[in-house]
Structures are given as C-alpha cells and as structure tokens.
PDB file of C-alpha atoms in Angstrom:
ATOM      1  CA  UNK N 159     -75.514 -84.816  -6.408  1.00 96.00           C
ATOM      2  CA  UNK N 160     -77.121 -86.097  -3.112  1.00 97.00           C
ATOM      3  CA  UNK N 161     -77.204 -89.784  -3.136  1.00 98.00           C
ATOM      4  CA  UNK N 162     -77.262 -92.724  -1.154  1.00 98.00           C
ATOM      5  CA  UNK N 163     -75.665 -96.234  -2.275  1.00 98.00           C
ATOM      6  CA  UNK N 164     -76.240 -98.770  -0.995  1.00 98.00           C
ATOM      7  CA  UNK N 165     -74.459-102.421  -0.883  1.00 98.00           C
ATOM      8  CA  UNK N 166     -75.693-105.215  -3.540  1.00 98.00           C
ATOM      9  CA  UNK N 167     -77.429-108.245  -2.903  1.00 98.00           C
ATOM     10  CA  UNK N 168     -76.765-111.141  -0.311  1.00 98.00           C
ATOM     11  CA  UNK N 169     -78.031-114.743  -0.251  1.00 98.00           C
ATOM     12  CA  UNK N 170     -77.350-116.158   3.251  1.00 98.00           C
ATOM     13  CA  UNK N 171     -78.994-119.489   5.041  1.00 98.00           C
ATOM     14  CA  UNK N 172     -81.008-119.156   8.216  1.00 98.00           C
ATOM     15  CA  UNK N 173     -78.595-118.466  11.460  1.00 98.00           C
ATOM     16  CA  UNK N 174     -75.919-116.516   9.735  1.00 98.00           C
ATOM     17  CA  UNK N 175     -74.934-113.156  10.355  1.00 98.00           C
ATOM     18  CA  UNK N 176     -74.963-110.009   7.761  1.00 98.00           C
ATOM     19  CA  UNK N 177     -74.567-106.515   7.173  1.00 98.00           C
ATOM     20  CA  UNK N 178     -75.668-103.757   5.292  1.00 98.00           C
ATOM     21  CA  UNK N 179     -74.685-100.795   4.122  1.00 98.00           C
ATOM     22  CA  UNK N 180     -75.898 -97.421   2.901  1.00 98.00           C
ATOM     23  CA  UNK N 181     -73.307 -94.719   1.734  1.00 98.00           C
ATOM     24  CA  UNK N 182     -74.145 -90.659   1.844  1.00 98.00           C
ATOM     25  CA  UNK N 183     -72.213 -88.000  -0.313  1.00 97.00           C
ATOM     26  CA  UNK N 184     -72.802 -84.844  -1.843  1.00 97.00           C
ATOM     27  CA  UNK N 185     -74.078 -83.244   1.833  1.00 96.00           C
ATOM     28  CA  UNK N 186     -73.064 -83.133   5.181  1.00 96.00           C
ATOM     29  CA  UNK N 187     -73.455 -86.873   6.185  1.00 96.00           C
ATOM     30  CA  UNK N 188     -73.391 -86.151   9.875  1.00 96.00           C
ATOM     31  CA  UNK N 189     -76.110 -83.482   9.578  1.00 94.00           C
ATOM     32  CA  UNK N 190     -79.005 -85.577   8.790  1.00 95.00           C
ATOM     33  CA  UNK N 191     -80.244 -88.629  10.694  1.00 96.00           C
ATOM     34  CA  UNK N 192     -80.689 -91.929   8.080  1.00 97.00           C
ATOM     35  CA  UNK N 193     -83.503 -94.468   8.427  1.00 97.00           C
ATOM     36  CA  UNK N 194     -84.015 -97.799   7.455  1.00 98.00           C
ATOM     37  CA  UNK N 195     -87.183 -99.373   5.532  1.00 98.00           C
ATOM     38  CA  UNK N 196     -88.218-102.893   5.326  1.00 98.00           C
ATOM     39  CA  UNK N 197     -90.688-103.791   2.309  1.00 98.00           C
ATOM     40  CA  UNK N 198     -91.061-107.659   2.361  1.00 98.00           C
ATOM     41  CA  UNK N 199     -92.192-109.516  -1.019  1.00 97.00           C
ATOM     42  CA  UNK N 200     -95.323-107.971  -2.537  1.00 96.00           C
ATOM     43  CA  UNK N 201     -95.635-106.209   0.265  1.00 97.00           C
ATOM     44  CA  UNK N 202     -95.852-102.972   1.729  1.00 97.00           C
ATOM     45  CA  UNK N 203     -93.118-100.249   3.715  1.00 98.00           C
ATOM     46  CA  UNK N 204     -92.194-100.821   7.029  1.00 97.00           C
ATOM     47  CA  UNK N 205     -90.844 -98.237   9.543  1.00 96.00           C
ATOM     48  CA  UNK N 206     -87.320 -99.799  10.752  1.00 97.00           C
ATOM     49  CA  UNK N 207     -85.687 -97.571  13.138  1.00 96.00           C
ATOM     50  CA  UNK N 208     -83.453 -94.429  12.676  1.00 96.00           C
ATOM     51  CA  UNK N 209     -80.151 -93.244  13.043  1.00 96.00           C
ATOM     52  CA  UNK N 210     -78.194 -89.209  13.316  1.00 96.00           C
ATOM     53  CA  UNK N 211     -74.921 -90.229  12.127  1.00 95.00           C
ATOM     54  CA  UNK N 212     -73.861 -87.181  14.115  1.00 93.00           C
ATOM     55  CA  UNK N 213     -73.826 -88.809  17.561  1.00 93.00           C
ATOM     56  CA  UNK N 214     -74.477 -91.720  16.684  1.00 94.00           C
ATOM     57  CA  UNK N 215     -78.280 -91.711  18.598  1.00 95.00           C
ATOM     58  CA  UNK N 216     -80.345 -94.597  17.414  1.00 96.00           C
ATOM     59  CA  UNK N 217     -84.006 -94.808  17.653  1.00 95.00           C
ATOM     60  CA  UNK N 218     -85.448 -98.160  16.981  1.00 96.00           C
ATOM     61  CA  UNK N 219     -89.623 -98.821  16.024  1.00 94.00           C
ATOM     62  CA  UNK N 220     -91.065-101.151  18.556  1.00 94.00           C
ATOM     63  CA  UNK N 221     -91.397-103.710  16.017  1.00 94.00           C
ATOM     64  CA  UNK N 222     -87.799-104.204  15.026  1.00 96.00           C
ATOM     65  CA  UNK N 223     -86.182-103.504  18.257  1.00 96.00           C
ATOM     66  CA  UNK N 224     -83.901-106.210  19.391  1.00 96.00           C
ATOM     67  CA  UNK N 225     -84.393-107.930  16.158  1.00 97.00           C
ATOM     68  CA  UNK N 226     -81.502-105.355  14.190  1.00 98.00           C
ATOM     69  CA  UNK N 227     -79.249-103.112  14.392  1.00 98.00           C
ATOM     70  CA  UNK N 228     -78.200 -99.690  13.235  1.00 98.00           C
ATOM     71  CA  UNK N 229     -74.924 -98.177  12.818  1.00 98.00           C
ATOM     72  CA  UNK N 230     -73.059 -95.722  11.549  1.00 98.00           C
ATOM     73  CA  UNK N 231     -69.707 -94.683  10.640  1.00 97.00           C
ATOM     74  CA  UNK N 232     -69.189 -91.092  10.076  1.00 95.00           C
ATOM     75  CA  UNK N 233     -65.478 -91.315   9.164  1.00 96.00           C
ATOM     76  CA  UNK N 234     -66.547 -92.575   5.746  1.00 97.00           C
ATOM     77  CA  UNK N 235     -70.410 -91.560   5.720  1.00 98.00           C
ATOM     78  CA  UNK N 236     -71.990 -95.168   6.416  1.00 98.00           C
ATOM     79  CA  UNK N 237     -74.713 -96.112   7.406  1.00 98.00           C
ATOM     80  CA  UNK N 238     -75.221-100.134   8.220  1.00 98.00           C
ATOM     81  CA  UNK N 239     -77.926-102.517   9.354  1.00 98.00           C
ATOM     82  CA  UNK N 240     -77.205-105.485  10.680  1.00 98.00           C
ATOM     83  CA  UNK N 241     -78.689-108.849  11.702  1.00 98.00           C
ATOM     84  CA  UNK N 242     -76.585-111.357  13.936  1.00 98.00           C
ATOM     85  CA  UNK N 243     -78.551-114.058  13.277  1.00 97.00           C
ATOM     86  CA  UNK N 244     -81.226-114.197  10.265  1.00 98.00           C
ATOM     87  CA  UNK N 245     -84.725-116.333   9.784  1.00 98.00           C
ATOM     88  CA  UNK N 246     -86.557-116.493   6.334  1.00 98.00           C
ATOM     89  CA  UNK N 247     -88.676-114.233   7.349  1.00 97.00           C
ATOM     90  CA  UNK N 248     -86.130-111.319   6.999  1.00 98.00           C
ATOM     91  CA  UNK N 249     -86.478-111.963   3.221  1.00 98.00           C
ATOM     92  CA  UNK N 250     -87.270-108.552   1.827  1.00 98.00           C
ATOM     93  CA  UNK N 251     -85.799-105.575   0.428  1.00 98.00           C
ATOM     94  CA  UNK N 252     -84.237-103.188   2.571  1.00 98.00           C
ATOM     95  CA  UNK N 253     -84.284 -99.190   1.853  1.00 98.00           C
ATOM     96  CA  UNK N 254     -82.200 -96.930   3.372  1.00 98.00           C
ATOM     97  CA  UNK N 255     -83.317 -93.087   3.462  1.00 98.00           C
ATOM     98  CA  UNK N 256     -81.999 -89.442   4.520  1.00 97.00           C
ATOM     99  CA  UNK N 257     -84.374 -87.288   6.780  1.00 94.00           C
ATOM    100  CA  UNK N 258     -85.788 -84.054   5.004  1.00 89.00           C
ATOM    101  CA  UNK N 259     -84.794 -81.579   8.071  1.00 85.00           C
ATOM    102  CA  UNK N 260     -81.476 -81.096   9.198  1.00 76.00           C
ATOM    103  CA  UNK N 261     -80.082 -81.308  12.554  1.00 76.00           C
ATOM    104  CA  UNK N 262     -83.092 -82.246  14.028  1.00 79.00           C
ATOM    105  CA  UNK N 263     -83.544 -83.686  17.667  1.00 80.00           C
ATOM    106  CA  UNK N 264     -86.699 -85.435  16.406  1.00 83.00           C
ATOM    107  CA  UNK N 265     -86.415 -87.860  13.112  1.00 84.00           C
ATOM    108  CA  UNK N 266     -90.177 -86.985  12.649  1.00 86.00           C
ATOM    109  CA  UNK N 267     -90.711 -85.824   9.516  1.00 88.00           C
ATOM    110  CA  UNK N 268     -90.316 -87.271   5.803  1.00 94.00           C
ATOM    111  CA  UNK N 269     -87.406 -88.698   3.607  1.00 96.00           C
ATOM    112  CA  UNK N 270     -86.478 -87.094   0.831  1.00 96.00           C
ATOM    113  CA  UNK N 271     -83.800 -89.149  -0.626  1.00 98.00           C
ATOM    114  CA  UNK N 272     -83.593 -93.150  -0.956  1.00 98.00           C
ATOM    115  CA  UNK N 273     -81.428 -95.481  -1.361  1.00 98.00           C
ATOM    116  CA  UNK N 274     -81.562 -97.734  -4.232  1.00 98.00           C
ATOM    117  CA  UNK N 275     -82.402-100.874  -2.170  1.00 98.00           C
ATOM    118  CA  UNK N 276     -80.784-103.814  -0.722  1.00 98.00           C
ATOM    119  CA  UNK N 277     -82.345-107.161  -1.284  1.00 98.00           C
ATOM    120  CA  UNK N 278     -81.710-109.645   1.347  1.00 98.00           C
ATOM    121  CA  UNK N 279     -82.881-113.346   0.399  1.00 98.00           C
ATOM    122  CA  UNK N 280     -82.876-115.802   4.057  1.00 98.00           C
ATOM    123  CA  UNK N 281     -83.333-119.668   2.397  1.00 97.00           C
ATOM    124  CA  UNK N 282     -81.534-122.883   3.436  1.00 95.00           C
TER     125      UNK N 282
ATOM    126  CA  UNK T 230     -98.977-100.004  16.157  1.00 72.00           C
ATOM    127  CA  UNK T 231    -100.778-100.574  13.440  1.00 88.00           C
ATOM    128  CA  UNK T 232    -100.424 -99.585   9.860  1.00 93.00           C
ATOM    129  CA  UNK T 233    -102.381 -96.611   8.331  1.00 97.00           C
ATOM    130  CA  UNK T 234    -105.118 -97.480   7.119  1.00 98.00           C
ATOM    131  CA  UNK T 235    -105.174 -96.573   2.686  1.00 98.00           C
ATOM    132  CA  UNK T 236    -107.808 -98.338  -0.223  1.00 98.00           C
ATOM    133  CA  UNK T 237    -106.129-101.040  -2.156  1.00 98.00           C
ATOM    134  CA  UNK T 238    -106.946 -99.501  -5.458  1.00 98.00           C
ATOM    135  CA  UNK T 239    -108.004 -96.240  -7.151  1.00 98.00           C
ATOM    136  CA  UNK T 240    -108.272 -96.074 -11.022  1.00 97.00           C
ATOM    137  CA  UNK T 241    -109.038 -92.857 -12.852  1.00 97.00           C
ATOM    138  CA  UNK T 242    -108.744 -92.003 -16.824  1.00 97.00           C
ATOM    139  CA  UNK T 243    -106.350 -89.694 -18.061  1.00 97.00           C
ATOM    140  CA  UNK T 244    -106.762 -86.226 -16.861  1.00 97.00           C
ATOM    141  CA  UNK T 245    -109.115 -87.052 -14.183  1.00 97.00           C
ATOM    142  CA  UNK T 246    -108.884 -86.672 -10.444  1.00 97.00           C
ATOM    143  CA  UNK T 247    -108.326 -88.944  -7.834  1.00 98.00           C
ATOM    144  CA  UNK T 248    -108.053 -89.170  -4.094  1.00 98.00           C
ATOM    145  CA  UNK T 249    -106.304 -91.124  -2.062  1.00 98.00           C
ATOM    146  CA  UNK T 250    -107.548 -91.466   1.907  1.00 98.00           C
ATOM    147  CA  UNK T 251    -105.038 -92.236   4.734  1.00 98.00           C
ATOM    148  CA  UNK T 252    -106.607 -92.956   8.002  1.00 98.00           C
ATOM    149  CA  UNK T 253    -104.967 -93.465  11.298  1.00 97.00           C
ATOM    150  CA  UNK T 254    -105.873 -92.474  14.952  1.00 95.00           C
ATOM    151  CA  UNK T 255    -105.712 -89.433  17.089  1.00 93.00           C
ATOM    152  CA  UNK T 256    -101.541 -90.716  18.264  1.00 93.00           C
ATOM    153  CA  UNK T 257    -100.625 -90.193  15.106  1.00 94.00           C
ATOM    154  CA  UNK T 258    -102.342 -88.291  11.654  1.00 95.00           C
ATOM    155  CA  UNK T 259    -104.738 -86.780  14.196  1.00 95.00           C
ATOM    156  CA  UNK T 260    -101.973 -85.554  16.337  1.00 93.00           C
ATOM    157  CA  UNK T 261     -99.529 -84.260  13.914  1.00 92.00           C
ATOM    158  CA  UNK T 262     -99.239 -82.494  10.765  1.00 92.00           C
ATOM    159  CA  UNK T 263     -95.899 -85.041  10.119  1.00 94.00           C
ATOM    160  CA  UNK T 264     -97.819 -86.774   6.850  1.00 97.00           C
ATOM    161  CA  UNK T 265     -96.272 -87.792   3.994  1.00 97.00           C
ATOM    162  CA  UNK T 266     -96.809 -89.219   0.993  1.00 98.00           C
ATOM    163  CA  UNK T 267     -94.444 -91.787  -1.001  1.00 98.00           C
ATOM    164  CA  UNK T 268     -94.853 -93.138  -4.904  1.00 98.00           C
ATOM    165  CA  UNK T 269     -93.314 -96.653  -5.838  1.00 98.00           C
ATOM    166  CA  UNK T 270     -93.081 -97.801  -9.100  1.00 98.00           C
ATOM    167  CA  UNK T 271     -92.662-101.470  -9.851  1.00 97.00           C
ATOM    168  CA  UNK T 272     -88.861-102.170  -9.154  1.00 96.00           C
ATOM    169  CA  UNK T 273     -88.161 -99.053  -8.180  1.00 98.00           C
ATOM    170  CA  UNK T 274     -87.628 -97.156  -4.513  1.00 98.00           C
ATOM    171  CA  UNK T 275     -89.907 -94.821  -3.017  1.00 98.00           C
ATOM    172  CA  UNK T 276     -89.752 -90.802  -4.094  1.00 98.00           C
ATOM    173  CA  UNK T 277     -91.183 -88.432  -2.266  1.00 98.00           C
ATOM    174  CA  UNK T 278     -94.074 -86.397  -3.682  1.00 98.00           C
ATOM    175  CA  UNK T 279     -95.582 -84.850  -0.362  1.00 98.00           C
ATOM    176  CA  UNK T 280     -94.046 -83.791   3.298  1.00 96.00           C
ATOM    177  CA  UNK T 281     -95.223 -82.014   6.447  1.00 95.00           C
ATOM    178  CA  UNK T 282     -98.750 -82.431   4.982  1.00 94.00           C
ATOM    179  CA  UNK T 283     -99.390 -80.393   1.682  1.00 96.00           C
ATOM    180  CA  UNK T 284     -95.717 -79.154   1.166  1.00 96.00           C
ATOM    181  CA  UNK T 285     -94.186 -80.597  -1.953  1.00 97.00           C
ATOM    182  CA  UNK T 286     -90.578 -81.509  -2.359  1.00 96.00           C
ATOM    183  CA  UNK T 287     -88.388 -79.368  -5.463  1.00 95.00           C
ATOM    184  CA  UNK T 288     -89.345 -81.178  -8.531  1.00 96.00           C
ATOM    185  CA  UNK T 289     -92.679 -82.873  -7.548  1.00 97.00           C
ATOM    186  CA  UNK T 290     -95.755 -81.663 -10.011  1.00 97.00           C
ATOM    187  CA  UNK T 291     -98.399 -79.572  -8.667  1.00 96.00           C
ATOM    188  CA  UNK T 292    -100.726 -82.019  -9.825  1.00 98.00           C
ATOM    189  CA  UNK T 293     -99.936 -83.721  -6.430  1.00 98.00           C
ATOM    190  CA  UNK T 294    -101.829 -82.344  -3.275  1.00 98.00           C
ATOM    191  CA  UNK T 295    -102.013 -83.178   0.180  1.00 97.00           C
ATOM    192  CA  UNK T 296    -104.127 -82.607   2.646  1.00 97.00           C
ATOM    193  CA  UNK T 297    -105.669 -83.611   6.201  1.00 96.00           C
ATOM    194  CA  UNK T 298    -108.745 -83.499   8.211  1.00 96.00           C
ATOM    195  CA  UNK T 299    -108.692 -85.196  11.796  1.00 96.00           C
ATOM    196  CA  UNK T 300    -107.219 -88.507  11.512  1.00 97.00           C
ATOM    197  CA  UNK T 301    -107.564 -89.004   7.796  1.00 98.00           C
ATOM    198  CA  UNK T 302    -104.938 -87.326   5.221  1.00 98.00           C
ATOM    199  CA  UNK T 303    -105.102 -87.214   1.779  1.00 98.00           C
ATOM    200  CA  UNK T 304    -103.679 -86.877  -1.479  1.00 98.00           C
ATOM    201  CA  UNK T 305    -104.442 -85.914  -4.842  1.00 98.00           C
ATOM    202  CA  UNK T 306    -103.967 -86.410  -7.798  1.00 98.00           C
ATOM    203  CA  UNK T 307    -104.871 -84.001 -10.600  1.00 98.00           C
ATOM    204  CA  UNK T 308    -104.755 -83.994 -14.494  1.00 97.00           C
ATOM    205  CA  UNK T 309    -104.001 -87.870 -13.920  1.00 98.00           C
ATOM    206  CA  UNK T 310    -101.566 -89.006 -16.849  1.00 97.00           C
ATOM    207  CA  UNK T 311     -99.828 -92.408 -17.465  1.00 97.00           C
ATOM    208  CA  UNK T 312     -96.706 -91.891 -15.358  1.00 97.00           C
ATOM    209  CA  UNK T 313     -98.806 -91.713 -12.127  1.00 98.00           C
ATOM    210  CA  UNK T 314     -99.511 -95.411 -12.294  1.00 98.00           C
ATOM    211  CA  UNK T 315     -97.599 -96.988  -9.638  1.00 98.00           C
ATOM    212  CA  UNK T 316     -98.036 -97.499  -5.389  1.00 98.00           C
ATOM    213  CA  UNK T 317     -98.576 -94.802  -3.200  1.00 98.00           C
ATOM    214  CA  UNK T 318     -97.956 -94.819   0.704  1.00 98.00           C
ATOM    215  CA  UNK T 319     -98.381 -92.713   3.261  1.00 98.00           C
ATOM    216  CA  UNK T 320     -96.550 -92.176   6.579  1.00 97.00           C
ATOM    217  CA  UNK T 321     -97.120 -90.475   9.887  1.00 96.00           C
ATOM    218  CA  UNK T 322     -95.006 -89.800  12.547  1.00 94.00           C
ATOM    219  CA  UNK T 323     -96.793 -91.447  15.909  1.00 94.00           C
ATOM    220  CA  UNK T 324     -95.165 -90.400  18.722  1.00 91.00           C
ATOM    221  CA  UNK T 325     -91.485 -90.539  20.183  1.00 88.00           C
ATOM    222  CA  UNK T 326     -92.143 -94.513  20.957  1.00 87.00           C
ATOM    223  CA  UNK T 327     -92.941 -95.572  17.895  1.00 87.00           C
ATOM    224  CA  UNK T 328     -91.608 -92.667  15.539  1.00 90.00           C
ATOM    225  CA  UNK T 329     -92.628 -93.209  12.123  1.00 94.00           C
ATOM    226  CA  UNK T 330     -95.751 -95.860  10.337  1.00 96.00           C
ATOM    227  CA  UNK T 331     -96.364 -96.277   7.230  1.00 97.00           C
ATOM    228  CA  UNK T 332    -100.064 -96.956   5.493  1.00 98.00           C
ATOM    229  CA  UNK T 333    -101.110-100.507   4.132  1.00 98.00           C
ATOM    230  CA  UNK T 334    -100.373 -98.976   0.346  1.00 98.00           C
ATOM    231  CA  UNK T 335    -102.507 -98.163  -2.760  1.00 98.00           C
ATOM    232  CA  UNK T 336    -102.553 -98.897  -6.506  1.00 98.00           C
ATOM    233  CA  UNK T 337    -103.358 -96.303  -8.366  1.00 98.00           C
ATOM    234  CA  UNK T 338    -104.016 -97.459 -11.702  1.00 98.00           C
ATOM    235  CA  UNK T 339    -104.746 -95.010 -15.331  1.00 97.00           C
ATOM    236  CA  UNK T 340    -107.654 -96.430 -17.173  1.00 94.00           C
TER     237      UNK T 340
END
C-alpha cells in the first residue's frame, strides 16, 4: 500500500526549534517529489514548498521561503519540515503529500496521496 | 500571489447537481491546464477527486467532473448524495516562481 506517515503532534513555546516528518513506502520514494501543506485553524490549504527526494532539489512558494525548511532523507524515505525558530502564528496543521507524476523536472501537477497530518500548536 | 478565488458555500438536495467555480488569472488557471480539485472532510486530510483538469484519479466516482474555461475551472458534482458533504479546494499550478496555489475553499453542503 502507498502511504505516507507522518510524525504525531508537538506542543512547543514561541522561539524553539522543531521538526517534522513525513515517511513514504510502498513506491519508489526517490521517484516522486513530496510537498508540504499548511492549513491553519478553520482555515484553508496553503501551498508550502516542494521537495524530489531524488536529488534532493527544493522548491520553496514565495510565501514560506526563508520562513522553513524542507528536507529529505532518502536512506530511510523521509521527508522533514523544519522551523528553527517558531511564532504562534505557525499554529496549524501541517500535510505532507506525494506528486501524481513521476520523475518529473516540474512539481506542477496534483497530489495524489496525503499524509495523515501533523498538528503543530506554537503557545507560551 | 493570491489565492483562487471559490464561493463559500453551495448546497444542493440529494441527487441534484452542483457546480463549483474556481477563478484565478491568466499566470495561472488561464495559463495551464495544471487544475485540481481536493475534498476535505471535517478532521480528515485532503483526497484527490480531480487532476490535470477533468482527469479523475483510480477510485474517484464519475459523479465528479472537472472542467475549465479561461481563468475559471470547475467542478461538478452529479447525483449529489450525503457523503459529498465536506470542503472542496482547488489548486493551480502558477508558474515556476510560485509553483502551486490553492483556492479560498468551499462548503458544499446536502440539503
């Protein structure tokens, strides 16, 4: 089965650091690039940025550049986001998701399969 | 960029049809045929029920359509039954800079 797992649930205060993770099996992990997907309280999706766990190319969306980071291990098909140092307004559930085509230069089509969500709660 | 632009709420009864609109500009729906379309229920993540378009994923209903005409895509929903209730969004790619954006999200709710 195609799946991606993703880590549990983190509480953290304002300033601290944190990571993320997203885990691929049942396909070729390197083969298809993974994105990430913010989707703040009662709110809508949000385009993160993109990674081909290949090579390791990143693409970020002008909105979250600087602001995280992507990563990826390929040695043990993971995918991670990180923050170094978080505000409230990170709050939000995090989604990460595999790109429909395969070995792709161009991470511009759909995703096909999700993650089952990270929550990520930012409070002093 | 901004989000693509979707209603906040379309209600139908069972087995009607309904019609969701997803408007963006020419750098993005208008440019590509990259749309696709995303259900949420509450609690749950996103599935995908439309990509490229009008092409639908293994497993996805053919009561689910997609479709576009210049910068406004759209999907529908036929034979409308209880199970559709939940959020739709759609996405677009917009260009190498920005790569993918999402729409602002709509309810669909079955009378």
């Amino acid at each position: 089965e195609v799946q991606l797992v993703q880590s549990g649930a983190e509480v953290k205060k304002p300033g601290e650091s944190l990571k993320i993770s997203c885990k691929g099996s049942g396909y070729s992990f390197t083969s298809y690039w993974i994105g990430w997907v913010r989707q703040m309280p009662g709110k809508g999706l949000e385009w993160m940025g993109i990674i081909y766990p290949g090579d390791s190319d990143t693409r970020y969306s002008p909105s979250f550049q600087g602001q995280v980071t992507i990563s990826a291990d390929k040695s043990i098909s993971t995918a991670y986001l990180q923050w170094s140092s978080l505000k409230a307004s990170d709050t939000a559930m995090y989604y990460c998701a595999r790109h429909i085509v395969v070995v792709t230069a161009i991470p511009a089509d759909a995703f096909d399969i999700w993650g089952q969500g990270t929550m990520v709660t930012v409070s002093s | 960029q901004s989000a693509l632009t979707q209603p906040a709420s379309v209600s139908g009864s069972p087995g009607q049809s309904i019609t969701i609109s997803c408007t963006g500009t020419s750098s993005d729906v208008g440019s590509y045929n990259l749309v696709s379309w995303y259900q949420q229920h509450p609690g749950k993540a996103p599935k995908l029920m439309i990509y490229e378009g009008s092409k639908r994923p293994s497993g996805v209903s053919n009561r689910f359509s997609g479709s576009k005409s210049g910068n406004t895509a759209s999907l529908t929903i036929s034979g409308l039954q209880a199970e559709d209730e939940a959020d739709y969004y759609c996405c677009s790619y917009a260009g190498s800079s920005t790569l993918g954006v999402f729409g602002t999200g709509t309810k669909v709710t079955v009378l």
